[in-house]
PDB file of C-alpha atoms and ligand atoms in Angstrom:
ATOM      1  CA  MET Q  15     -13.771 -38.708  17.572  1.00  0.00           C
ATOM      2  CA  ILE Q  16     -11.427 -39.580  20.404  1.00  0.00           C
ATOM      3  CA  THR Q  17     -12.466 -40.545  23.864  1.00  0.00           C
ATOM      4  CA  ILE Q  18     -10.949 -37.648  25.809  1.00  0.00           C
ATOM      5  CA  ARG Q  19     -13.461 -35.394  24.100  1.00  0.00           C
ATOM      6  CA  LEU Q  20     -16.404 -37.247  25.473  1.00  0.00           C
ATOM      7  CA  ASN Q  21     -15.408 -36.307  29.004  1.00  0.00           C
ATOM      8  CA  ASN Q  22     -15.015 -32.677  28.176  1.00  0.00           C
ATOM      9  CA  THR Q  23     -18.118 -30.699  28.910  1.00  0.00           C
ATOM     10  CA  GLU Q  24     -16.644 -27.200  28.906  1.00  0.00           C
ATOM     11  CA  VAL Q  25     -18.682 -25.051  26.545  1.00  0.00           C
ATOM     12  CA  LEU Q  26     -16.468 -23.009  24.229  1.00  0.00           C
ATOM     13  CA  LEU Q  27     -19.000 -21.663  21.764  1.00  0.00           C
ATOM     14  CA  GLN Q  28     -22.659 -21.069  22.433  1.00  0.00           C
ATOM     15  CA  ILE Q  29     -24.920 -19.994  19.599  1.00  0.00           C
ATOM     16  CA  GLU Q  30     -28.376 -18.997  20.793  1.00  0.00           C
ATOM     17  CA  ASN Q  31     -31.352 -18.247  18.586  1.00  0.00           C
ATOM     18  CA  VAL Q  32     -29.177 -16.485  16.005  1.00  0.00           C
ATOM     19  CA  ARG Q  33     -31.160 -14.736  13.321  1.00  0.00           C
ATOM     20  CA  LYS Q  34     -29.727 -13.189  10.202  1.00  0.00           C
ATOM     21  CA  ALA Q  35     -31.351 -11.613   7.181  1.00  0.00           C
ATOM     22  CA  TYR Q  36     -29.942  -9.949   4.078  1.00  0.00           C
ATOM     23  CA  ASP Q  37     -32.186  -6.928   3.599  1.00  0.00           C
ATOM     24  CA  ASP Q  38     -35.526  -8.507   4.378  1.00  0.00           C
ATOM     25  CA  VAL Q  39     -34.663 -11.996   3.268  1.00  0.00           C
ATOM     26  CA  PRO Q  40     -34.186 -14.309   6.244  1.00  0.00           C
ATOM     27  CA  VAL Q  41     -31.135 -16.561   5.970  1.00  0.00           C
ATOM     28  CA  LEU Q  42     -30.704 -17.897   9.523  1.00  0.00           C
ATOM     29  CA  ASN Q  43     -33.949 -18.416  11.427  1.00  0.00           C
ATOM     30  CA  GLY Q  44     -32.904 -18.876  15.015  1.00  0.00           C
ATOM     31  CA  ILE Q  45     -29.876 -21.138  15.117  1.00  0.00           C
ATOM     32  CA  ASP Q  46     -29.015 -22.876  18.409  1.00  0.00           C
ATOM     33  CA  LEU Q  47     -25.760 -24.758  18.726  1.00  0.00           C
ATOM     34  CA  THR Q  48     -23.331 -25.507  21.526  1.00  0.00           C
ATOM     35  CA  VAL Q  49     -19.736 -26.509  20.820  1.00  0.00           C
ATOM     36  CA  HIS Q  50     -17.614 -27.930  23.615  1.00  0.00           C
ATOM     37  CA  ARG Q  51     -13.899 -27.423  23.884  1.00  0.00           C
ATOM     38  CA  GLY Q  52     -12.133 -30.079  21.836  1.00  0.00           C
ATOM     39  CA  GLU Q  53     -15.232 -30.984  19.891  1.00  0.00           C
ATOM     40  CA  VAL Q  54     -15.434 -31.289  16.111  1.00  0.00           C
ATOM     41  CA  VAL Q  55     -18.792 -30.279  14.673  1.00  0.00           C
ATOM     42  CA  VAL Q  56     -19.443 -30.736  10.965  1.00  0.00           C
ATOM     43  CA  ILE Q  57     -22.149 -28.620   9.354  1.00  0.00           C
ATOM     44  CA  LEU Q  58     -23.870 -30.198   6.377  1.00  0.00           C
ATOM     45  CA  GLY Q  59     -26.675 -28.907   4.247  1.00  0.00           C
ATOM     46  CA  PRO Q  60     -27.708 -28.021   0.710  1.00  0.00           C
ATOM     47  CA  SER Q  61     -26.224 -25.087  -1.125  1.00  0.00           C
ATOM     48  CA  GLY Q  62     -27.716 -21.801   0.025  1.00  0.00           C
ATOM     49  CA  CYS Q  63     -28.971 -23.108   3.387  1.00  0.00           C
ATOM     50  CA  GLY Q  64     -26.828 -20.641   5.338  1.00  0.00           C
ATOM     51  CA  LYS Q  65     -23.669 -22.562   6.275  1.00  0.00           C
ATOM     52  CA  SER Q  66     -21.197 -19.869   5.178  1.00  0.00           C
ATOM     53  CA  THR Q  67     -23.364 -17.135   6.621  1.00  0.00           C
ATOM     54  CA  LEU Q  68     -23.362 -18.864  10.003  1.00  0.00           C
ATOM     55  CA  LEU Q  69     -19.561 -19.098  10.040  1.00  0.00           C
ATOM     56  CA  ARG Q  70     -19.258 -15.483   8.936  1.00  0.00           C
ATOM     57  CA  CYS Q  71     -21.561 -14.367  11.756  1.00  0.00           C
ATOM     58  CA  LEU Q  72     -19.331 -16.180  14.247  1.00  0.00           C
ATOM     59  CA  ASN Q  73     -16.319 -14.042  13.517  1.00  0.00           C
ATOM     60  CA  GLY Q  74     -18.154 -10.803  13.070  1.00  0.00           C
ATOM     61  CA  LEU Q  75     -17.957 -10.582   9.289  1.00  0.00           C
ATOM     62  CA  GLU Q  76     -21.755 -10.349   9.276  1.00  0.00           C
ATOM     63  CA  PRO Q  77     -23.903  -8.544  11.847  1.00  0.00           C
ATOM     64  CA  ILE Q  78     -26.809 -10.569  13.224  1.00  0.00           C
ATOM     65  CA  GLN Q  79     -30.348  -9.354  13.792  1.00  0.00           C
ATOM     66  CA  GLY Q  80     -31.144 -11.404  16.839  1.00  0.00           C
ATOM     67  CA  GLY Q  81     -29.870 -13.930  19.349  1.00  0.00           C
ATOM     68  CA  ASP Q  82     -26.457 -14.188  20.908  1.00  0.00           C
ATOM     69  CA  ILE Q  83     -23.081 -15.783  20.280  1.00  0.00           C
ATOM     70  CA  MET Q  84     -20.807 -16.464  23.227  1.00  0.00           C
ATOM     71  CA  LEU Q  85     -17.187 -17.513  22.973  1.00  0.00           C
ATOM     72  CA  ASP Q  86     -15.609 -18.657  26.202  1.00  0.00           C
ATOM     73  CA  GLY Q  87     -18.513 -17.095  28.091  1.00  0.00           C
ATOM     74  CA  LYS Q  88     -18.157 -13.680  26.435  1.00  0.00           C
ATOM     75  CA  SER Q  89     -20.862 -12.295  24.194  1.00  0.00           C
ATOM     76  CA  LEU Q  90     -19.820 -11.452  20.639  1.00  0.00           C
ATOM     77  CA  THR Q  91     -22.883  -9.365  19.978  1.00  0.00           C
ATOM     78  CA  GLY Q  92     -23.408  -5.722  20.774  1.00  0.00           C
ATOM     79  CA  SER Q  93     -21.159  -2.778  20.185  1.00  0.00           C
ATOM     80  CA  GLY Q  94     -18.516  -3.339  22.838  1.00  0.00           C
ATOM     81  CA  VAL Q  95     -16.830  -6.308  21.183  1.00  0.00           C
ATOM     82  CA  ASP Q  96     -13.122  -5.958  20.466  1.00  0.00           C
ATOM     83  CA  TRP Q  97     -13.115  -7.819  17.172  1.00  0.00           C
ATOM     84  CA  GLN Q  98      -9.406  -7.530  16.631  1.00  0.00           C
ATOM     85  CA  GLN Q  99      -8.898  -9.379  19.905  1.00  0.00           C
ATOM     86  CA  THR Q 100     -11.728 -11.829  19.329  1.00  0.00           C
ATOM     87  CA  ARG Q 101     -10.721 -12.808  15.794  1.00  0.00           C
ATOM     88  CA  GLN Q 102      -7.376 -13.964  17.113  1.00  0.00           C
ATOM     89  CA  LYS Q 103      -9.254 -16.664  18.995  1.00  0.00           C
ATOM     90  CA  ILE Q 104     -11.197 -17.749  15.920  1.00  0.00           C
ATOM     91  CA  GLY Q 105      -9.146 -19.136  13.056  1.00  0.00           C
ATOM     92  CA  MET Q 106     -10.947 -19.220   9.744  1.00  0.00           C
ATOM     93  CA  VAL Q 107     -10.034 -20.899   6.476  1.00  0.00           C
ATOM     94  CA  PHE Q 108     -12.164 -20.343   3.392  1.00  0.00           C
ATOM     95  CA  GLN Q 109     -12.585 -22.091   0.074  1.00  0.00           C
ATOM     96  CA  ASN Q 110     -10.209 -19.696  -1.644  1.00  0.00           C
ATOM     97  CA  TYR Q 111      -6.891 -19.401   0.110  1.00  0.00           C
ATOM     98  CA  ASP Q 112      -6.320 -15.708   0.514  1.00  0.00           C
ATOM     99  CA  LEU Q 113      -2.560 -15.599   0.833  1.00  0.00           C
ATOM    100  CA  PHE Q 114      -0.874 -12.325  -0.080  1.00  0.00           C
ATOM    101  CA  PRO Q 115       0.646 -12.992  -3.524  1.00  0.00           C
ATOM    102  CA  HIS Q 116       3.680 -10.731  -3.101  1.00  0.00           C
ATOM    103  CA  MET Q 117       4.749 -12.259   0.208  1.00  0.00           C
ATOM    104  CA  THR Q 118       6.544 -15.551   0.763  1.00  0.00           C
ATOM    105  CA  VAL Q 119       4.931 -18.396   2.643  1.00  0.00           C
ATOM    106  CA  ILE Q 120       6.724 -17.591   5.878  1.00  0.00           C
ATOM    107  CA  GLU Q 121       5.990 -13.861   5.552  1.00  0.00           C
ATOM    108  CA  ASN Q 122       2.305 -14.662   5.066  1.00  0.00           C
ATOM    109  CA  ILE Q 123       2.303 -16.865   8.151  1.00  0.00           C
ATOM    110  CA  LEU Q 124       4.208 -14.439  10.385  1.00  0.00           C
ATOM    111  CA  LEU Q 125       2.196 -11.353   9.504  1.00  0.00           C
ATOM    112  CA  GLY Q 126      -0.564 -11.946  12.066  1.00  0.00           C
ATOM    113  CA  PRO Q 127       1.612 -13.184  14.938  1.00  0.00           C
ATOM    114  CA  THR Q 128       4.110 -10.317  14.619  1.00  0.00           C
ATOM    115  CA  LYS Q 129       1.999  -7.377  13.411  1.00  0.00           C
ATOM    116  CA  VAL Q 130      -1.339  -8.084  15.108  1.00  0.00           C
ATOM    117  CA  GLN Q 131      -0.261 -10.075  18.142  1.00  0.00           C
ATOM    118  CA  LYS Q 132       3.065  -8.218  18.448  1.00  0.00           C
ATOM    119  CA  ARG Q 133       4.822 -11.417  19.351  1.00  0.00           C
ATOM    120  CA  ASP Q 134       8.530 -11.952  19.400  1.00  0.00           C
ATOM    121  CA  LYS Q 135       9.678 -12.694  15.833  1.00  0.00           C
ATOM    122  CA  LYS Q 136      11.964 -15.548  16.830  1.00  0.00           C
ATOM    123  CA  GLU Q 137       9.326 -17.270  18.933  1.00  0.00           C
ATOM    124  CA  ALA Q 138       6.681 -16.906  16.194  1.00  0.00           C
ATOM    125  CA  LEU Q 139       9.143 -18.183  13.595  1.00  0.00           C
ATOM    126  CA  GLU Q 140       9.874 -21.265  15.682  1.00  0.00           C
ATOM    127  CA  GLN Q 141       6.179 -22.032  15.896  1.00  0.00           C
ATOM    128  CA  ALA Q 142       5.672 -21.389  12.162  1.00  0.00           C
ATOM    129  CA  VAL Q 143       8.519 -23.738  11.288  1.00  0.00           C
ATOM    130  CA  LYS Q 144       7.063 -26.483  13.491  1.00  0.00           C
ATOM    131  CA  LEU Q 145       3.629 -26.068  11.925  1.00  0.00           C
ATOM    132  CA  LEU Q 146       5.035 -26.028   8.387  1.00  0.00           C
ATOM    133  CA  ASP Q 147       6.929 -29.194   9.159  1.00  0.00           C
ATOM    134  CA  ARG Q 148       3.794 -30.794  10.509  1.00  0.00           C
ATOM    135  CA  VAL Q 149       1.903 -30.199   7.255  1.00  0.00           C
ATOM    136  CA  GLY Q 150       4.912 -31.336   5.196  1.00  0.00           C
ATOM    137  CA  LEU Q 151       5.695 -27.944   3.682  1.00  0.00           C
ATOM    138  CA  LEU Q 152       8.766 -26.705   5.491  1.00  0.00           C
ATOM    139  CA  GLU Q 153      10.721 -26.744   2.235  1.00  0.00           C
ATOM    140  CA  LYS Q 154       8.236 -24.205   0.808  1.00  0.00           C
ATOM    141  CA  LYS Q 155       8.965 -21.667   3.527  1.00  0.00           C
ATOM    142  CA  ASP Q 156      10.461 -19.101   1.142  1.00  0.00           C
ATOM    143  CA  ALA Q 157       8.266 -19.846  -1.870  1.00  0.00           C
ATOM    144  CA  LEU Q 158       5.701 -17.397  -3.215  1.00  0.00           C
ATOM    145  CA  PRO Q 159       2.046 -18.487  -3.268  1.00  0.00           C
ATOM    146  CA  ARG Q 160       2.036 -18.740  -7.079  1.00  0.00           C
ATOM    147  CA  GLN Q 161       4.738 -21.401  -6.859  1.00  0.00           C
ATOM    148  CA  LEU Q 162       2.427 -23.666  -4.857  1.00  0.00           C
ATOM    149  CA  SER Q 163      -0.375 -26.030  -5.832  1.00  0.00           C
ATOM    150  CA  GLY Q 164      -3.913 -25.383  -4.600  1.00  0.00           C
ATOM    151  CA  GLY Q 165      -3.591 -28.082  -1.948  1.00  0.00           C
ATOM    152  CA  GLN Q 166      -0.304 -26.622  -0.737  1.00  0.00           C
ATOM    153  CA  LYS Q 167      -1.773 -23.124  -0.581  1.00  0.00           C
ATOM    154  CA  GLN Q 168      -4.679 -24.394   1.445  1.00  0.00           C
ATOM    155  CA  ARG Q 169      -2.346 -26.159   3.898  1.00  0.00           C
ATOM    156  CA  ILE Q 170      -0.404 -22.894   4.241  1.00  0.00           C
ATOM    157  CA  ALA Q 171      -3.667 -21.040   4.908  1.00  0.00           C
ATOM    158  CA  ILE Q 172      -4.361 -23.539   7.701  1.00  0.00           C
ATOM    159  CA  VAL Q 173      -0.872 -23.057   9.168  1.00  0.00           C
ATOM    160  CA  ARG Q 174      -1.306 -19.298   9.022  1.00  0.00           C
ATOM    161  CA  ALA Q 175      -4.534 -19.539  11.019  1.00  0.00           C
ATOM    162  CA  LEU Q 176      -2.999 -21.991  13.525  1.00  0.00           C
ATOM    163  CA  CYS Q 177       0.016 -19.782  14.114  1.00  0.00           C
ATOM    164  CA  MET Q 178      -2.300 -17.290  15.864  1.00  0.00           C
ATOM    165  CA  ASN Q 179      -3.061 -19.986  18.479  1.00  0.00           C
ATOM    166  CA  PRO Q 180      -6.830 -19.818  18.011  1.00  0.00           C
ATOM    167  CA  GLU Q 181      -9.240 -21.463  20.412  1.00  0.00           C
ATOM    168  CA  ILE Q 182     -11.480 -22.635  17.612  1.00  0.00           C
ATOM    169  CA  MET Q 183     -10.997 -23.177  13.884  1.00  0.00           C
ATOM    170  CA  LEU Q 184     -13.740 -22.592  11.320  1.00  0.00           C
ATOM    171  CA  PHE Q 185     -13.382 -24.300   7.938  1.00  0.00           C
ATOM    172  CA  ASP Q 186     -15.670 -23.350   5.064  1.00  0.00           C
ATOM    173  CA  GLU Q 187     -15.502 -25.876   2.228  1.00  0.00           C
ATOM    174  CA  VAL Q 188     -11.732 -25.695   2.192  1.00  0.00           C
ATOM    175  CA  THR Q 189     -11.372 -28.461  -0.385  1.00  0.00           C
ATOM    176  CA  ALA Q 190     -14.192 -27.401  -2.704  1.00  0.00           C
ATOM    177  CA  ALA Q 191     -11.908 -25.619  -5.179  1.00  0.00           C
ATOM    178  CA  LEU Q 192      -9.200 -28.298  -5.225  1.00  0.00           C
ATOM    179  CA  ASP Q 193      -8.420 -30.995  -7.730  1.00  0.00           C
ATOM    180  CA  PRO Q 194      -9.407 -34.397  -6.331  1.00  0.00           C
ATOM    181  CA  GLU Q 195      -5.830 -35.531  -5.727  1.00  0.00           C
ATOM    182  CA  MET Q 196      -5.211 -32.543  -3.484  1.00  0.00           C
ATOM    183  CA  VAL Q 197      -8.316 -32.933  -1.394  1.00  0.00           C
ATOM    184  CA  ARG Q 198      -6.884 -35.737   0.682  1.00  0.00           C
ATOM    185  CA  GLU Q 199      -3.692 -33.911   1.727  1.00  0.00           C
ATOM    186  CA  VAL Q 200      -5.762 -31.057   3.109  1.00  0.00           C
ATOM    187  CA  LEU Q 201      -8.307 -33.275   4.837  1.00  0.00           C
ATOM    188  CA  GLU Q 202      -5.495 -35.214   6.474  1.00  0.00           C
ATOM    189  CA  VAL Q 203      -4.177 -32.037   8.046  1.00  0.00           C
ATOM    190  CA  ILE Q 204      -7.619 -31.338   9.489  1.00  0.00           C
ATOM    191  CA  LEU Q 205      -7.939 -34.913  10.742  1.00  0.00           C
ATOM    192  CA  GLY Q 206      -4.575 -34.463  12.462  1.00  0.00           C
ATOM    193  CA  LEU Q 207      -5.863 -31.330  14.199  1.00  0.00           C
ATOM    194  CA  ALA Q 208      -8.914 -33.240  15.382  1.00  0.00           C
ATOM    195  CA  LYS Q 209      -6.693 -35.899  16.905  1.00  0.00           C
ATOM    196  CA  GLN Q 210      -4.792 -33.219  18.781  1.00  0.00           C
ATOM    197  CA  GLY Q 211      -8.005 -31.921  20.293  1.00  0.00           C
ATOM    198  CA  MET Q 212      -8.532 -28.713  18.310  1.00  0.00           C
ATOM    199  CA  THR Q 213     -12.091 -27.408  18.546  1.00  0.00           C
ATOM    200  CA  MET Q 214     -13.458 -27.110  15.027  1.00  0.00           C
ATOM    201  CA  LEU Q 215     -16.556 -26.170  13.124  1.00  0.00           C
ATOM    202  CA  ILE Q 216     -16.292 -27.585   9.624  1.00  0.00           C
ATOM    203  CA  VAL Q 217     -18.466 -27.053   6.559  1.00  0.00           C
ATOM    204  CA  THR Q 218     -17.761 -29.690   3.954  1.00  0.00           C
ATOM    205  CA  HIS Q 219     -19.319 -31.727   1.180  1.00  0.00           C
ATOM    206  CA  GLU Q 220     -16.866 -34.575   1.685  1.00  0.00           C
ATOM    207  CA  MET Q 221     -19.161 -37.082   3.349  1.00  0.00           C
ATOM    208  CA  GLY Q 222     -16.546 -39.739   4.146  1.00  0.00           C
ATOM    209  CA  PHE Q 223     -14.397 -37.109   5.803  1.00  0.00           C
ATOM    210  CA  ALA Q 224     -17.381 -35.687   7.691  1.00  0.00           C
ATOM    211  CA  GLN Q 225     -18.151 -39.095   9.068  1.00  0.00           C
ATOM    212  CA  ALA Q 226     -14.535 -39.711  10.060  1.00  0.00           C
ATOM    213  CA  VAL Q 227     -13.794 -36.366  11.681  1.00  0.00           C
ATOM    214  CA  ALA Q 228     -17.047 -35.309  13.343  1.00  0.00           C
ATOM    215  CA  ASP Q 229     -18.140 -35.768  16.905  1.00  0.00           C
ATOM    216  CA  ARG Q 230     -21.479 -34.373  15.846  1.00  0.00           C
ATOM    217  CA  ILE Q 231     -23.167 -33.552  12.579  1.00  0.00           C
ATOM    218  CA  VAL Q 232     -25.410 -30.516  12.311  1.00  0.00           C
ATOM    219  CA  PHE Q 233     -27.716 -30.612   9.324  1.00  0.00           C
ATOM    220  CA  LEU Q 234     -28.927 -27.184   8.230  1.00  0.00           C
ATOM    221  CA  ASP Q 235     -31.796 -26.629   5.861  1.00  0.00           C
ATOM    222  CA  ALA Q 236     -33.190 -23.255   4.781  1.00  0.00           C
ATOM    223  CA  GLY Q 237     -31.641 -21.451   7.720  1.00  0.00           C
ATOM    224  CA  ASN Q 238     -32.814 -23.911  10.374  1.00  0.00           C
ATOM    225  CA  VAL Q 239     -31.017 -26.600  12.328  1.00  0.00           C
ATOM    226  CA  CYS Q 240     -32.920 -29.561  11.030  1.00  0.00           C
ATOM    227  CA  GLU Q 241     -31.057 -32.326  12.791  1.00  0.00           C
ATOM    228  CA  ILE Q 242     -28.122 -32.804  15.165  1.00  0.00           C
ATOM    229  CA  ALA Q 243     -26.748 -36.307  15.525  1.00  0.00           C
ATOM    230  CA  GLU Q 244     -23.614 -38.363  15.991  1.00  0.00           C
ATOM    231  CA  PRO Q 245     -22.153 -39.230  12.589  1.00  0.00           C
ATOM    232  CA  GLY Q 246     -22.817 -42.971  12.871  1.00  0.00           C
ATOM    233  CA  GLU Q 247     -26.455 -42.209  13.540  1.00  0.00           C
ATOM    234  CA  PHE Q 248     -26.793 -39.430  10.976  1.00  0.00           C
ATOM    235  CA  PHE Q 249     -25.339 -41.342   8.039  1.00  0.00           C
ATOM    236  CA  THR Q 250     -27.199 -44.579   8.709  1.00  0.00           C
ATOM    237  CA  HIS Q 251     -30.495 -43.364  10.182  1.00  0.00           C
ATOM    238  CA  PRO Q 252     -31.132 -39.710   9.424  1.00  0.00           C
ATOM    239  CA  LYS Q 253     -34.255 -38.725  11.317  1.00  0.00           C
ATOM    240  CA  THR Q 254     -35.665 -36.086   9.001  1.00  0.00           C
ATOM    241  CA  GLU Q 255     -36.868 -36.474   5.466  1.00  0.00           C
ATOM    242  CA  ARG Q 256     -34.745 -33.497   4.355  1.00  0.00           C
ATOM    243  CA  ALA Q 257     -31.579 -35.137   5.648  1.00  0.00           C
ATOM    244  CA  GLN Q 258     -32.532 -38.410   3.956  1.00  0.00           C
ATOM    245  CA  GLN Q 259     -33.009 -36.625   0.636  1.00  0.00           C
ATOM    246  CA  PHE Q 260     -29.715 -34.789   1.065  1.00  0.00           C
ATOM    247  CA  LEU Q 261     -27.798 -37.999   1.753  1.00  0.00           C
ATOM    248  CA  ASN Q 262     -29.504 -39.803  -1.129  1.00  0.00           C
ATOM    249  CA  ILE Q 263     -28.150 -37.228  -3.555  1.00  0.00           C
ATOM    250  CA  PHE Q 264     -24.620 -37.902  -2.335  1.00  0.00           C
ATOM    251  CA  GLN Q 265     -25.079 -41.655  -2.537  1.00  0.00           C
ATOM    252  CA  TYR Q 266     -26.442 -41.294  -6.037  1.00  0.00           C
ATOM    253  CA  ASN Q 267     -23.437 -39.243  -7.126  1.00  0.00           C
ATOM    254  CA  LYS Q 268     -20.853 -41.624  -5.714  1.00  0.00           C
TER     255      LYS Q 268
HETATM  256  P1  LIG Z1269     -24.310 -21.925   1.946  1.00  0.00           P
HETATM  257  O1  LIG Z1269     -22.956 -21.578   2.436  1.00  0.00           O
HETATM  258  O2  LIG Z1269     -25.040 -22.897   2.814  1.00  0.00           O
HETATM  259  O3  LIG Z1269     -24.317 -22.374   0.520  1.00  0.00           O
HETATM  260  P2  LIG Z1269     -24.791 -19.097   2.228  1.00  0.00           P
HETATM  261  O4  LIG Z1269     -24.653 -18.866   3.683  1.00  0.00           O
HETATM  262  O5  LIG Z1269     -23.677 -18.697   1.364  1.00  0.00           O
HETATM  263  O6  LIG Z1269     -25.208 -20.605   1.976  1.00  0.00           O
HETATM  264  O7  LIG Z1269     -26.085 -18.329   1.712  1.00  0.00           O
HETATM  265  C1  LIG Z1269     -27.341 -18.427   2.355  1.00  0.00           C
HETATM  266  C2  LIG Z1269     -28.335 -17.545   1.638  1.00  0.00           C
HETATM  267  O8  LIG Z1269     -27.980 -16.181   1.829  1.00  0.00           O
HETATM  268  C3  LIG Z1269     -28.400 -17.766   0.150  1.00  0.00           C
HETATM  269  O9  LIG Z1269     -29.726 -17.632  -0.266  1.00  0.00           O
HETATM  270  C4  LIG Z1269     -27.549 -16.653  -0.405  1.00  0.00           C
HETATM  271  O10 LIG Z1269     -27.980 -16.292  -1.689  1.00  0.00           O
HETATM  272  C5  LIG Z1269     -27.802 -15.536   0.595  1.00  0.00           C
HETATM  273  N1  LIG Z1269     -26.648 -14.632   0.712  1.00  0.00           N
HETATM  274  C6  LIG Z1269     -25.401 -14.984   1.093  1.00  0.00           C
HETATM  275  N2  LIG Z1269     -24.591 -13.916   1.154  1.00  0.00           N
HETATM  276  C7  LIG Z1269     -25.353 -12.854   0.801  1.00  0.00           C
HETATM  277  C8  LIG Z1269     -25.107 -11.435   0.676  1.00  0.00           C
HETATM  278  N3  LIG Z1269     -23.901 -10.925   0.935  1.00  0.00           N
HETATM  279  N4  LIG Z1269     -26.132 -10.640   0.296  1.00  0.00           N
HETATM  280  C9  LIG Z1269     -27.361 -11.161   0.073  1.00  0.00           C
HETATM  281  N5  LIG Z1269     -27.661 -12.468   0.174  1.00  0.00           N
HETATM  282  C10 LIG Z1269     -26.676 -13.306   0.532  1.00  0.00           C
HETATM  283 MG1  LIG Z1270     -21.080 -21.711   1.562  1.00  0.00          MG
END
């Protein structure tokens, strides 16, 4: 998306031949994907193709049956992985903001930095305040989640993940449950992160946003990487028939 990225060839995340099945039903059939530091990769694909499962495998929420995942050169497979440590490097935001309802916004945000990372409260608070300001929600610092709109809650969920200083952010359809007028405010926050060079893996059905934010598009179909292309290329000349069909449906629904 911005030129400094193009010069950056440091591999942050390496996904190699990852296979995943639920019981005996294969869901990921040998996924290969490399994400460089500072890169924004958008994962597209029809419902049920394995997008969420792939993200969940990356932060250890799902065991895999084959292949390897390396973050910063360290394997995340096998029994010796310190997931508490590793998850701090991988920020994840889901479709349904999972803020604790009985805690204020700032308490939600500071929980990880102070309890898990054991950071200095004052230092973490300073960072939280800066991040809240950046997403335009500083005035909601002491509000409870139920006093916020869906778009606001989702921006808080993003701040909470960022306040752990992750190396990579995973977004799984974070605007899918929002009213249309709130979609934009959340996508703008993510676009801002892209501009600042955050490494991100984003699952979305917002095609305009995908095109604007992505360095590369990965099109998944039935548990396989079907196509990887730059967004300009993917949206104008998809190479595979499956990708063409997928894009036609979105054009038709516009
Ligand atoms: P996507 O996010 O692309 O819509 P998912 O990764 O959620 O797809 O699901 C991929 C496939 O795995 C689907 O067929 C889904 O039904 C199946 N699946 C997902 N989670 C589970 C689970 N916990 N148990 C069994 N099957 C699952
Ligand atoms: Mg999903």
